[in-house]
């Protein structure tokens, strides 16, 4: 559980980043997704907005980023309603954002073909996604096949950086959300961040801090804008991000470019 003494920080989206020993909280803006499929794009907008706010030396596109420029980037990268983590890495590269994409599979895991979450777009997306992985080095998109620990993630956050993580939304739950929250998959369903489902449901979130004393991770959930920052136990976060279907995908994003 999260200590109530930390709850006031949730209502201050413009607060300066907080670092108190084993407590880190970064004021990453909340941007809500518009559709059921664009959580990754909403997370990318949060990250880009964060860089504009915190880094005056950010890439020239970032300083003037608006909806039109973002939409132009999506068209240039030919992004559709099927968004993979590799797409987000290419999006960061497009805007000159230093990044590092860590995953367990360099390409598409054929074992996902029969999963309900992937089944609809698998046949049309497999070739496209595998080509993106194959071209990543030439396109200066940093991709690594590696295992990332919670300690690695905390060290990244402690330096003032953020990360976009693919999780199983059917597993992840928030300890900070009061009951009832305004949105859960765009419908009131109680105090959980997402609708519960026995099947894998891929969803992107933005990591923004942690509290070692209480053993929790802070994150932004693009599924809804209120009440703001979410938090869950490290054990629940680990279960959600390592579920079969995620490939343990994590996109580290750096404040400096």
mmCIF file with all atom_site columns, N, CA and C in Angstrom, residues 110-183:
data_model
loop_
_atom_site.group_PDB
_atom_site.id
_atom_site.type_symbol
_atom_site.label_atom_id
_atom_site.label_alt_id
_atom_site.label_comp_id
_atom_site.label_asym_id
_atom_site.label_entity_id
_atom_site.label_seq_id
_atom_site.pdbx_PDB_ins_code
_atom_site.Cartn_x
_atom_site.Cartn_y
_atom_site.Cartn_z
_atom_site.occupancy
_atom_site.B_iso_or_equiv
_atom_site.pdbx_formal_charge
_atom_site.auth_seq_id
_atom_site.auth_comp_id
_atom_site.auth_asym_id
_atom_site.auth_atom_id
_atom_site.pdbx_PDB_model_num
ATOM 1   N N  . UNK A 1 110 ? 5.964   -15.761 -32.714 1.00 0.00 ? 110 UNK A N  1
ATOM 2   C CA . UNK A 1 110 ? 4.918   -16.484 -33.428 1.00 0.00 ? 110 UNK A CA 1
ATOM 3   C C  . UNK A 1 110 ? 3.915   -17.158 -32.484 1.00 0.00 ? 110 UNK A C  1
ATOM 4   N N  . UNK A 1 111 ? 4.324   -17.344 -31.239 1.00 0.00 ? 111 UNK A N  1
ATOM 5   C CA . UNK A 1 111 ? 3.431   -17.952 -30.273 1.00 0.00 ? 111 UNK A CA 1
ATOM 6   C C  . UNK A 1 111 ? 2.223   -17.096 -29.945 1.00 0.00 ? 111 UNK A C  1
ATOM 7   N N  . UNK A 1 112 ? 2.289   -15.785 -30.307 1.00 0.00 ? 112 UNK A N  1
ATOM 8   C CA . UNK A 1 112 ? 1.174   -14.888 -30.014 1.00 0.00 ? 112 UNK A CA 1
ATOM 9   C C  . UNK A 1 112 ? 0.042   -14.986 -31.036 1.00 0.00 ? 112 UNK A C  1
ATOM 10  N N  . UNK A 1 113 ? 0.276   -15.714 -32.103 1.00 0.00 ? 113 UNK A N  1
ATOM 11  C CA . UNK A 1 113 ? -0.702  -15.742 -33.185 1.00 0.00 ? 113 UNK A CA 1
ATOM 12  C C  . UNK A 1 113 ? -2.086  -16.192 -32.733 1.00 0.00 ? 113 UNK A C  1
ATOM 13  N N  . UNK A 1 114 ? -2.130  -17.089 -31.776 1.00 0.00 ? 114 UNK A N  1
ATOM 14  C CA . UNK A 1 114 ? -3.415  -17.623 -31.330 1.00 0.00 ? 114 UNK A CA 1
ATOM 15  C C  . UNK A 1 114 ? -3.976  -16.920 -30.103 1.00 0.00 ? 114 UNK A C  1
ATOM 16  N N  . UNK A 1 115 ? -3.250  -15.891 -29.627 1.00 0.00 ? 115 UNK A N  1
ATOM 17  C CA . UNK A 1 115 ? -3.778  -15.126 -28.505 1.00 0.00 ? 115 UNK A CA 1
ATOM 18  C C  . UNK A 1 115 ? -4.839  -14.154 -29.010 1.00 0.00 ? 115 UNK A C  1
ATOM 19  N N  . UNK A 1 116 ? -5.931  -14.034 -28.272 1.00 0.00 ? 116 UNK A N  1
ATOM 20  C CA . UNK A 1 116 ? -7.042  -13.191 -28.706 1.00 0.00 ? 116 UNK A CA 1
ATOM 21  C C  . UNK A 1 116 ? -6.623  -11.742 -28.903 1.00 0.00 ? 116 UNK A C  1
ATOM 22  N N  . UNK A 1 117 ? -5.707  -11.246 -28.070 1.00 0.00 ? 117 UNK A N  1
ATOM 23  C CA . UNK A 1 117 ? -5.297  -9.847  -28.165 1.00 0.00 ? 117 UNK A CA 1
ATOM 24  C C  . UNK A 1 117 ? -4.578  -9.550  -29.472 1.00 0.00 ? 117 UNK A C  1
ATOM 25  N N  . UNK A 1 118 ? -3.784  -10.509 -29.968 1.00 0.00 ? 118 UNK A N  1
ATOM 26  C CA . UNK A 1 118 ? -2.972  -10.312 -31.164 1.00 0.00 ? 118 UNK A CA 1
ATOM 27  C C  . UNK A 1 118 ? -3.613  -10.863 -32.439 1.00 0.00 ? 118 UNK A C  1
ATOM 28  N N  . UNK A 1 119 ? -4.579  -11.740 -32.288 1.00 0.00 ? 119 UNK A N  1
ATOM 29  C CA . UNK A 1 119 ? -5.066  -12.527 -33.425 1.00 0.00 ? 119 UNK A CA 1
ATOM 30  C C  . UNK A 1 119 ? -5.551  -11.673 -34.595 1.00 0.00 ? 119 UNK A C  1
ATOM 31  N N  . UNK A 1 120 ? -6.281  -10.606 -34.325 1.00 0.00 ? 120 UNK A N  1
ATOM 32  C CA . UNK A 1 120 ? -6.918  -9.819  -35.375 1.00 0.00 ? 120 UNK A CA 1
ATOM 33  C C  . UNK A 1 120 ? -5.915  -9.226  -36.362 1.00 0.00 ? 120 UNK A C  1
ATOM 34  N N  . UNK A 1 121 ? -4.776  -8.721  -35.844 1.00 0.00 ? 121 UNK A N  1
ATOM 35  C CA . UNK A 1 121 ? -3.812  -8.023  -36.703 1.00 0.00 ? 121 UNK A CA 1
ATOM 36  C C  . UNK A 1 121 ? -2.524  -8.808  -36.942 1.00 0.00 ? 121 UNK A C  1
ATOM 37  N N  . UNK A 1 122 ? -2.439  -10.040 -36.427 1.00 0.00 ? 122 UNK A N  1
ATOM 38  C CA . UNK A 1 122 ? -1.163  -10.748 -36.446 1.00 0.00 ? 122 UNK A CA 1
ATOM 39  C C  . UNK A 1 122 ? -0.626  -10.958 -37.861 1.00 0.00 ? 122 UNK A C  1
ATOM 40  N N  . UNK A 1 123 ? -1.451  -11.507 -38.736 1.00 0.00 ? 123 UNK A N  1
ATOM 41  C CA . UNK A 1 123 ? -0.986  -11.847 -40.082 1.00 0.00 ? 123 UNK A CA 1
ATOM 42  C C  . UNK A 1 123 ? -0.534  -10.616 -40.862 1.00 0.00 ? 123 UNK A C  1
ATOM 43  N N  . UNK A 1 124 ? -1.237  -9.499  -40.715 1.00 0.00 ? 124 UNK A N  1
ATOM 44  C CA . UNK A 1 124 ? -0.874  -8.291  -41.459 1.00 0.00 ? 124 UNK A CA 1
ATOM 45  C C  . UNK A 1 124 ? 0.285   -7.542  -40.810 1.00 0.00 ? 124 UNK A C  1
ATOM 46  N N  . UNK A 1 125 ? 0.484   -7.728  -39.515 1.00 0.00 ? 125 UNK A N  1
ATOM 47  C CA . UNK A 1 125 ? 1.501   -6.969  -38.794 1.00 0.00 ? 125 UNK A CA 1
ATOM 48  C C  . UNK A 1 125 ? 2.843   -7.680  -38.664 1.00 0.00 ? 125 UNK A C  1
ATOM 49  N N  . UNK A 1 126 ? 2.856   -8.987  -38.763 1.00 0.00 ? 126 UNK A N  1
ATOM 50  C CA . UNK A 1 126 ? 4.086   -9.739  -38.513 1.00 0.00 ? 126 UNK A CA 1
ATOM 51  C C  . UNK A 1 126 ? 5.236   -9.275  -39.401 1.00 0.00 ? 126 UNK A C  1
ATOM 52  N N  . UNK A 1 127 ? 5.011   -9.185  -40.699 1.00 0.00 ? 127 UNK A N  1
ATOM 53  C CA . UNK A 1 127 ? 6.070   -8.776  -41.622 1.00 0.00 ? 127 UNK A CA 1
ATOM 54  C C  . UNK A 1 127 ? 6.514   -7.349  -41.356 1.00 0.00 ? 127 UNK A C  1
ATOM 55  N N  . UNK A 1 128 ? 5.550   -6.443  -41.153 1.00 0.00 ? 128 UNK A N  1
ATOM 56  C CA . UNK A 1 128 ? 5.881   -5.029  -40.918 1.00 0.00 ? 128 UNK A CA 1
ATOM 57  C C  . UNK A 1 128 ? 6.737   -4.857  -39.670 1.00 0.00 ? 128 UNK A C  1
ATOM 58  N N  . UNK A 1 129 ? 6.342   -5.491  -38.585 1.00 0.00 ? 129 UNK A N  1
ATOM 59  C CA . UNK A 1 129 ? 7.064   -5.338  -37.326 1.00 0.00 ? 129 UNK A CA 1
ATOM 60  C C  . UNK A 1 129 ? 8.452   -5.964  -37.409 1.00 0.00 ? 129 UNK A C  1
ATOM 61  N N  . UNK A 1 130 ? 8.553   -7.138  -38.025 1.00 0.00 ? 130 UNK A N  1
ATOM 62  C CA . UNK A 1 130 ? 9.867   -7.770  -38.171 1.00 0.00 ? 130 UNK A CA 1
ATOM 63  C C  . UNK A 1 130 ? 10.809  -6.922  -39.007 1.00 0.00 ? 130 UNK A C  1
ATOM 64  N N  . UNK A 1 131 ? 10.290  -6.244  -40.011 1.00 0.00 ? 131 UNK A N  1
ATOM 65  C CA . UNK A 1 131 ? 11.113  -5.351  -40.835 1.00 0.00 ? 131 UNK A CA 1
ATOM 66  C C  . UNK A 1 131 ? 11.612  -4.157  -40.031 1.00 0.00 ? 131 UNK A C  1
ATOM 67  N N  . UNK A 1 132 ? 10.774  -3.647  -39.149 1.00 0.00 ? 132 UNK A N  1
ATOM 68  C CA . UNK A 1 132 ? 11.198  -2.532  -38.297 1.00 0.00 ? 132 UNK A CA 1
ATOM 69  C C  . UNK A 1 132 ? 12.357  -2.946  -37.403 1.00 0.00 ? 132 UNK A C  1
ATOM 70  N N  . UNK A 1 133 ? 12.287  -4.148  -36.850 1.00 0.00 ? 133 UNK A N  1
ATOM 71  C CA . UNK A 1 133 ? 13.387  -4.649  -36.029 1.00 0.00 ? 133 UNK A CA 1
ATOM 72  C C  . UNK A 1 133 ? 14.654  -4.817  -36.879 1.00 0.00 ? 133 UNK A C  1
ATOM 73  N N  . UNK A 1 134 ? 14.499  -5.344  -38.082 1.00 0.00 ? 134 UNK A N  1
ATOM 74  C CA . UNK A 1 134 ? 15.650  -5.586  -38.952 1.00 0.00 ? 134 UNK A CA 1
ATOM 75  C C  . UNK A 1 134 ? 16.328  -4.287  -39.375 1.00 0.00 ? 134 UNK A C  1
ATOM 76  N N  . UNK A 1 135 ? 15.553  -3.228  -39.524 1.00 0.00 ? 135 UNK A N  1
ATOM 77  C CA . UNK A 1 135 ? 16.079  -1.941  -39.986 1.00 0.00 ? 135 UNK A CA 1
ATOM 78  C C  . UNK A 1 135 ? 16.463  -1.001  -38.852 1.00 0.00 ? 135 UNK A C  1
ATOM 79  N N  . UNK A 1 136 ? 16.238  -1.417  -37.613 1.00 0.00 ? 136 UNK A N  1
ATOM 80  C CA . UNK A 1 136 ? 16.411  -0.522  -36.473 1.00 0.00 ? 136 UNK A CA 1
ATOM 81  C C  . UNK A 1 136 ? 17.816  0.078   -36.391 1.00 0.00 ? 136 UNK A C  1
ATOM 82  N N  . UNK A 1 137 ? 18.840  -0.737  -36.490 1.00 0.00 ? 137 UNK A N  1
ATOM 83  C CA . UNK A 1 137 ? 20.210  -0.234  -36.362 1.00 0.00 ? 137 UNK A CA 1
ATOM 84  C C  . UNK A 1 137 ? 20.515  0.804   -37.429 1.00 0.00 ? 137 UNK A C  1
ATOM 85  N N  . UNK A 1 138 ? 20.122  0.527   -38.668 1.00 0.00 ? 138 UNK A N  1
ATOM 86  C CA . UNK A 1 138 ? 20.375  1.464   -39.762 1.00 0.00 ? 138 UNK A CA 1
ATOM 87  C C  . UNK A 1 138 ? 19.612  2.774   -39.568 1.00 0.00 ? 138 UNK A C  1
ATOM 88  N N  . UNK A 1 139 ? 18.474  2.688   -38.910 1.00 0.00 ? 139 UNK A N  1
ATOM 89  C CA . UNK A 1 139 ? 17.636  3.872   -38.668 1.00 0.00 ? 139 UNK A CA 1
ATOM 90  C C  . UNK A 1 139 ? 17.963  4.556   -37.344 1.00 0.00 ? 139 UNK A C  1
ATOM 91  N N  . UNK A 1 140 ? 19.022  4.077   -36.666 1.00 0.00 ? 140 UNK A N  1
ATOM 92  C CA . UNK A 1 140 ? 19.463  4.636   -35.391 1.00 0.00 ? 140 UNK A CA 1
ATOM 93  C C  . UNK A 1 140 ? 18.393  4.520   -34.303 1.00 0.00 ? 140 UNK A C  1
ATOM 94  N N  . UNK A 1 141 ? 17.677  3.419   -34.350 1.00 0.00 ? 141 UNK A N  1
ATOM 95  C CA . UNK A 1 141 ? 16.721  3.082   -33.297 1.00 0.00 ? 141 UNK A CA 1
ATOM 96  C C  . UNK A 1 141 ? 17.398  2.020   -32.433 1.00 0.00 ? 141 UNK A C  1
ATOM 97  N N  . UNK A 1 142 ? 17.617  2.337   -31.159 1.00 0.00 ? 142 UNK A N  1
ATOM 98  C CA . UNK A 1 142 ? 18.378  1.446   -30.285 1.00 0.00 ? 142 UNK A CA 1
ATOM 99  C C  . UNK A 1 142 ? 17.480  0.374   -29.692 1.00 0.00 ? 142 UNK A C  1
ATOM 100 N N  . UNK A 1 143 ? 17.733  -0.871  -30.091 1.00 0.00 ? 143 UNK A N  1
ATOM 101 C CA . UNK A 1 143 ? 16.962  -2.012  -29.605 1.00 0.00 ? 143 UNK A CA 1
ATOM 102 C C  . UNK A 1 143 ? 17.928  -3.052  -29.052 1.00 0.00 ? 143 UNK A C  1
ATOM 103 N N  . UNK A 1 144 ? 17.615  -3.588  -27.877 1.00 0.00 ? 144 UNK A N  1
ATOM 104 C CA . UNK A 1 144 ? 18.459  -4.600  -27.262 1.00 0.00 ? 144 UNK A CA 1
ATOM 105 C C  . UNK A 1 144 ? 17.612  -5.759  -26.751 1.00 0.00 ? 144 UNK A C  1
ATOM 106 N N  . UNK A 1 145 ? 18.118  -6.966  -26.943 1.00 0.00 ? 145 UNK A N  1
ATOM 107 C CA . UNK A 1 145 ? 17.498  -8.132  -26.335 1.00 0.00 ? 145 UNK A CA 1
ATOM 108 C C  . UNK A 1 145 ? 18.160  -8.332  -24.985 1.00 0.00 ? 145 UNK A C  1
ATOM 109 N N  . UNK A 1 146 ? 17.452  -8.017  -23.927 1.00 0.00 ? 146 UNK A N  1
ATOM 110 C CA . UNK A 1 146 ? 18.055  -8.093  -22.599 1.00 0.00 ? 146 UNK A CA 1
ATOM 111 C C  . UNK A 1 146 ? 16.970  -8.161  -21.520 1.00 0.00 ? 146 UNK A C  1
ATOM 112 N N  . UNK A 1 147 ? 17.398  -8.565  -20.339 1.00 0.00 ? 147 UNK A N  1
ATOM 113 C CA . UNK A 1 147 ? 16.514  -8.612  -19.185 1.00 0.00 ? 147 UNK A CA 1
ATOM 114 C C  . UNK A 1 147 ? 16.735  -7.360  -18.346 1.00 0.00 ? 147 UNK A C  1
ATOM 115 N N  . UNK A 1 148 ? 15.661  -6.721  -17.944 1.00 0.00 ? 148 UNK A N  1
ATOM 116 C CA . UNK A 1 148 ? 15.730  -5.501  -17.144 1.00 0.00 ? 148 UNK A CA 1
ATOM 117 C C  . UNK A 1 148 ? 15.168  -5.786  -15.761 1.00 0.00 ? 148 UNK A C  1
ATOM 118 N N  . UNK A 1 149 ? 15.882  -5.409  -14.730 1.00 0.00 ? 149 UNK A N  1
ATOM 119 C CA . UNK A 1 149 ? 15.434  -5.623  -13.354 1.00 0.00 ? 149 UNK A CA 1
ATOM 120 C C  . UNK A 1 149 ? 14.731  -4.373  -12.819 1.00 0.00 ? 149 UNK A C  1
ATOM 121 N N  . UNK A 1 150 ? 14.026  -4.544  -11.727 1.00 0.00 ? 150 UNK A N  1
ATOM 122 C CA . UNK A 1 150 ? 13.400  -3.390  -11.071 1.00 0.00 ? 150 UNK A CA 1
ATOM 123 C C  . UNK A 1 150 ? 14.472  -2.394  -10.634 1.00 0.00 ? 150 UNK A C  1
ATOM 124 N N  . UNK A 1 151 ? 15.615  -2.899  -10.207 1.00 0.00 ? 151 UNK A N  1
ATOM 125 C CA . UNK A 1 151 ? 16.706  -2.029  -9.792  1.00 0.00 ? 151 UNK A CA 1
ATOM 126 C C  . UNK A 1 151 ? 17.195  -1.172  -10.971 1.00 0.00 ? 151 UNK A C  1
ATOM 127 N N  . UNK A 1 152 ? 17.248  -1.770  -12.167 1.00 0.00 ? 152 UNK A N  1
ATOM 128 C CA . UNK A 1 152 ? 17.629  -1.015  -13.367 1.00 0.00 ? 152 UNK A CA 1
ATOM 129 C C  . UNK A 1 152 ? 16.626  0.108   -13.627 1.00 0.00 ? 152 UNK A C  1
ATOM 130 N N  . UNK A 1 153 ? 15.350  -0.216  -13.481 1.00 0.00 ? 153 UNK A N  1
ATOM 131 C CA . UNK A 1 153 ? 14.294  0.761   -13.728 1.00 0.00 ? 153 UNK A CA 1
ATOM 132 C C  . UNK A 1 153 ? 14.368  1.892   -12.710 1.00 0.00 ? 153 UNK A C  1
ATOM 133 N N  . UNK A 1 154 ? 14.567  1.553   -11.446 1.00 0.00 ? 154 UNK A N  1
ATOM 134 C CA . UNK A 1 154 ? 14.657  2.577   -10.412 1.00 0.00 ? 154 UNK A CA 1
ATOM 135 C C  . UNK A 1 154 ? 15.871  3.475   -10.618 1.00 0.00 ? 154 UNK A C  1
ATOM 136 N N  . UNK A 1 155 ? 16.987  2.900   -11.050 1.00 0.00 ? 155 UNK A N  1
ATOM 137 C CA . UNK A 1 155 ? 18.181  3.709   -11.314 1.00 0.00 ? 155 UNK A CA 1
ATOM 138 C C  . UNK A 1 155 ? 17.928  4.704   -12.439 1.00 0.00 ? 155 UNK A C  1
ATOM 139 N N  . UNK A 1 156 ? 17.186  4.272   -13.445 1.00 0.00 ? 156 UNK A N  1
ATOM 140 C CA . UNK A 1 156 ? 16.830  5.149   -14.570 1.00 0.00 ? 156 UNK A CA 1
ATOM 141 C C  . UNK A 1 156 ? 15.949  6.301   -14.088 1.00 0.00 ? 156 UNK A C  1
ATOM 142 N N  . UNK A 1 157 ? 14.933  5.995   -13.301 1.00 0.00 ? 157 UNK A N  1
ATOM 143 C CA . UNK A 1 157 ? 14.031  7.018   -12.780 1.00 0.00 ? 157 UNK A CA 1
ATOM 144 C C  . UNK A 1 157 ? 14.761  7.970   -11.839 1.00 0.00 ? 157 UNK A C  1
ATOM 145 N N  . UNK A 1 158 ? 15.701  7.453   -11.060 1.00 0.00 ? 158 UNK A N  1
ATOM 146 C CA . UNK A 1 158 ? 16.439  8.270   -10.096 1.00 0.00 ? 158 UNK A CA 1
ATOM 147 C C  . UNK A 1 158 ? 17.286  9.333   -10.774 1.00 0.00 ? 158 UNK A C  1
ATOM 148 N N  . UNK A 1 159 ? 17.607  9.128   -12.047 1.00 0.00 ? 159 UNK A N  1
ATOM 149 C CA . UNK A 1 159 ? 18.373  10.104  -12.801 1.00 0.00 ? 159 UNK A CA 1
ATOM 150 C C  . UNK A 1 159 ? 17.478  11.141  -13.486 1.00 0.00 ? 159 UNK A C  1
ATOM 151 N N  . UNK A 1 160 ? 16.166  11.059  -13.220 1.00 0.00 ? 160 UNK A N  1
ATOM 152 C CA . UNK A 1 160 ? 15.235  12.037  -13.781 1.00 0.00 ? 160 UNK A CA 1
ATOM 153 C C  . UNK A 1 160 ? 14.684  11.658  -15.132 1.00 0.00 ? 160 UNK A C  1
ATOM 154 N N  . UNK A 1 161 ? 14.877  10.404  -15.542 1.00 0.00 ? 161 UNK A N  1
ATOM 155 C CA . UNK A 1 161 ? 14.365  9.931   -16.820 1.00 0.00 ? 161 UNK A CA 1
ATOM 156 C C  . UNK A 1 161 ? 13.054  9.170   -16.610 1.00 0.00 ? 161 UNK A C  1
ATOM 157 N N  . UNK A 1 162 ? 12.341  8.914   -17.705 1.00 0.00 ? 162 UNK A N  1
ATOM 158 C CA . UNK A 1 162 ? 11.076  8.178   -17.621 1.00 0.00 ? 162 UNK A CA 1
ATOM 159 C C  . UNK A 1 162 ? 11.138  6.955   -18.533 1.00 0.00 ? 162 UNK A C  1
ATOM 160 N N  . UNK A 1 163 ? 10.080  6.149   -18.517 1.00 0.00 ? 163 UNK A N  1
ATOM 161 C CA . UNK A 1 163 ? 10.050  4.949   -19.350 1.00 0.00 ? 163 UNK A CA 1
ATOM 162 C C  . UNK A 1 163 ? 8.613   4.605   -19.709 1.00 0.00 ? 163 UNK A C  1
ATOM 163 N N  . UNK A 1 164 ? 8.436   4.061   -20.909 1.00 0.00 ? 164 UNK A N  1
ATOM 164 C CA . UNK A 1 164 ? 7.141   3.549   -21.349 1.00 0.00 ? 164 UNK A CA 1
ATOM 165 C C  . UNK A 1 164 ? 7.206   2.028   -21.262 1.00 0.00 ? 164 UNK A C  1
ATOM 166 N N  . UNK A 1 165 ? 6.243   1.432   -20.589 1.00 0.00 ? 165 UNK A N  1
ATOM 167 C CA . UNK A 1 165 ? 6.280   -0.010  -20.327 1.00 0.00 ? 165 UNK A CA 1
ATOM 168 C C  . UNK A 1 165 ? 5.005   -0.674  -20.844 1.00 0.00 ? 165 UNK A C  1
ATOM 169 N N  . UNK A 1 166 ? 5.171   -1.829  -21.480 1.00 0.00 ? 166 UNK A N  1
ATOM 170 C CA . UNK A 1 166 ? 4.039   -2.635  -21.904 1.00 0.00 ? 166 UNK A CA 1
ATOM 171 C C  . UNK A 1 166 ? 3.672   -3.583  -20.769 1.00 0.00 ? 166 UNK A C  1
ATOM 172 N N  . UNK A 1 167 ? 2.406   -3.543  -20.358 1.00 0.00 ? 167 UNK A N  1
ATOM 173 C CA . UNK A 1 167 ? 1.953   -4.396  -19.257 1.00 0.00 ? 167 UNK A CA 1
ATOM 174 C C  . UNK A 1 167 ? 0.696   -5.148  -19.663 1.00 0.00 ? 167 UNK A C  1
ATOM 175 N N  . UNK A 1 168 ? 0.369   -6.150  -18.874 1.00 0.00 ? 168 UNK A N  1
ATOM 176 C CA . UNK A 1 168 ? -0.902  -6.849  -19.008 1.00 0.00 ? 168 UNK A CA 1
ATOM 177 C C  . UNK A 1 168 ? -1.906  -6.123  -18.113 1.00 0.00 ? 168 UNK A C  1
ATOM 178 N N  . UNK A 1 169 ? -2.823  -5.392  -18.718 1.00 0.00 ? 169 UNK A N  1
ATOM 179 C CA . UNK A 1 169 ? -3.751  -4.583  -17.936 1.00 0.00 ? 169 UNK A CA 1
ATOM 180 C C  . UNK A 1 169 ? -4.704  -5.431  -17.107 1.00 0.00 ? 169 UNK A C  1
ATOM 181 N N  . UNK A 1 170 ? -4.849  -6.699  -17.455 1.00 0.00 ? 170 UNK A N  1
ATOM 182 C CA . UNK A 1 170 ? -5.694  -7.576  -16.671 1.00 0.00 ? 170 UNK A CA 1
ATOM 183 C C  . UNK A 1 170 ? -5.091  -7.948  -15.335 1.00 0.00 ? 170 UNK A C  1
ATOM 184 N N  . UNK A 1 171 ? -3.791  -7.650  -15.181 1.00 0.00 ? 171 UNK A N  1
ATOM 185 C CA . UNK A 1 171 ? -3.077  -7.968  -13.944 1.00 0.00 ? 171 UNK A CA 1
ATOM 186 C C  . UNK A 1 171 ? -2.808  -6.710  -13.118 1.00 0.00 ? 171 UNK A C  1
ATOM 187 N N  . UNK A 1 172 ? -2.452  -5.623  -13.784 1.00 0.00 ? 172 UNK A N  1
ATOM 188 C CA . UNK A 1 172 ? -2.064  -4.401  -13.088 1.00 0.00 ? 172 UNK A CA 1
ATOM 189 C C  . UNK A 1 172 ? -3.249  -3.756  -12.364 1.00 0.00 ? 172 UNK A C  1
ATOM 190 N N  . UNK A 1 173 ? -3.023  -3.316  -11.145 1.00 0.00 ? 173 UNK A N  1
ATOM 191 C CA . UNK A 1 173 ? -4.053  -2.561  -10.431 1.00 0.00 ? 173 UNK A CA 1
ATOM 192 C C  . UNK A 1 173 ? -3.405  -1.443  -9.621  1.00 0.00 ? 173 UNK A C  1
ATOM 193 N N  . UNK A 1 174 ? -4.172  -0.399  -9.351  1.00 0.00 ? 174 UNK A N  1
ATOM 194 C CA . UNK A 1 174 ? -3.657  0.795   -8.686  1.00 0.00 ? 174 UNK A CA 1
ATOM 195 C C  . UNK A 1 174 ? -4.061  0.819   -7.220  1.00 0.00 ? 174 UNK A C  1
ATOM 196 N N  . UNK A 1 175 ? -3.104  1.133   -6.337  1.00 0.00 ? 175 UNK A N  1
ATOM 197 C CA . UNK A 1 175 ? -3.378  1.263   -4.920  1.00 0.00 ? 175 UNK A CA 1
ATOM 198 C C  . UNK A 1 175 ? -3.723  2.698   -4.527  1.00 0.00 ? 175 UNK A C  1
ATOM 199 N N  . UNK A 1 176 ? -3.560  3.643   -5.468  1.00 0.00 ? 176 UNK A N  1
ATOM 200 C CA . UNK A 1 176 ? -3.827  5.046   -5.159  1.00 0.00 ? 176 UNK A CA 1
ATOM 201 C C  . UNK A 1 176 ? -5.216  5.501   -5.586  1.00 0.00 ? 176 UNK A C  1
ATOM 202 N N  . UNK A 1 177 ? -5.824  4.798   -6.526  1.00 0.00 ? 177 UNK A N  1
ATOM 203 C CA . UNK A 1 177 ? -7.125  5.225   -7.039  1.00 0.00 ? 177 UNK A CA 1
ATOM 204 C C  . UNK A 1 177 ? -8.194  5.041   -5.966  1.00 0.00 ? 177 UNK A C  1
ATOM 205 N N  . UNK A 1 178 ? -8.928  6.103   -5.707  1.00 0.00 ? 178 UNK A N  1
ATOM 206 C CA . UNK A 1 178 ? -10.039 6.002   -4.766  1.00 0.00 ? 178 UNK A CA 1
ATOM 207 C C  . UNK A 1 178 ? -11.236 5.411   -5.490  1.00 0.00 ? 178 UNK A C  1
ATOM 208 N N  . UNK A 1 179 ? -12.203 4.953   -4.762  1.00 0.00 ? 179 UNK A N  1
ATOM 209 C CA . UNK A 1 179 ? -13.383 4.329   -5.372  1.00 0.00 ? 179 UNK A CA 1
ATOM 210 C C  . UNK A 1 179 ? -14.567 5.282   -5.313  1.00 0.00 ? 179 UNK A C  1
ATOM 211 N N  . UNK A 1 180 ? -15.307 5.482   -6.407  1.00 0.00 ? 180 UNK A N  1
ATOM 212 C CA . UNK A 1 180 ? -14.990 4.931   -7.731  1.00 0.00 ? 180 UNK A CA 1
ATOM 213 C C  . UNK A 1 180 ? -14.164 5.931   -8.551  1.00 0.00 ? 180 UNK A C  1
ATOM 214 N N  . UNK A 1 181 ? -13.376 5.433   -9.481  1.00 0.00 ? 181 UNK A N  1
ATOM 215 C CA . UNK A 1 181 ? -12.664 6.325   -10.390 1.00 0.00 ? 181 UNK A CA 1
ATOM 216 C C  . UNK A 1 181 ? -13.593 6.690   -11.534 1.00 0.00 ? 181 UNK A C  1
ATOM 217 N N  . UNK A 1 182 ? -13.231 7.737   -12.263 1.00 0.00 ? 182 UNK A N  1
ATOM 218 C CA . UNK A 1 182 ? -14.114 8.230   -13.321 1.00 0.00 ? 182 UNK A CA 1
ATOM 219 C C  . UNK A 1 182 ? -14.128 7.297   -14.520 1.00 0.00 ? 182 UNK A C  1
ATOM 220 N N  . UNK A 1 183 ? -12.955 6.741   -14.842 1.00 0.00 ? 183 UNK A N  1
ATOM 221 C CA . UNK A 1 183 ? -12.879 5.905   -16.037 1.00 0.00 ? 183 UNK A CA 1
ATOM 222 C C  . UNK A 1 183 ? -12.203 4.567   -15.741 1.00 0.00 ? 183 UNK A C  1
#
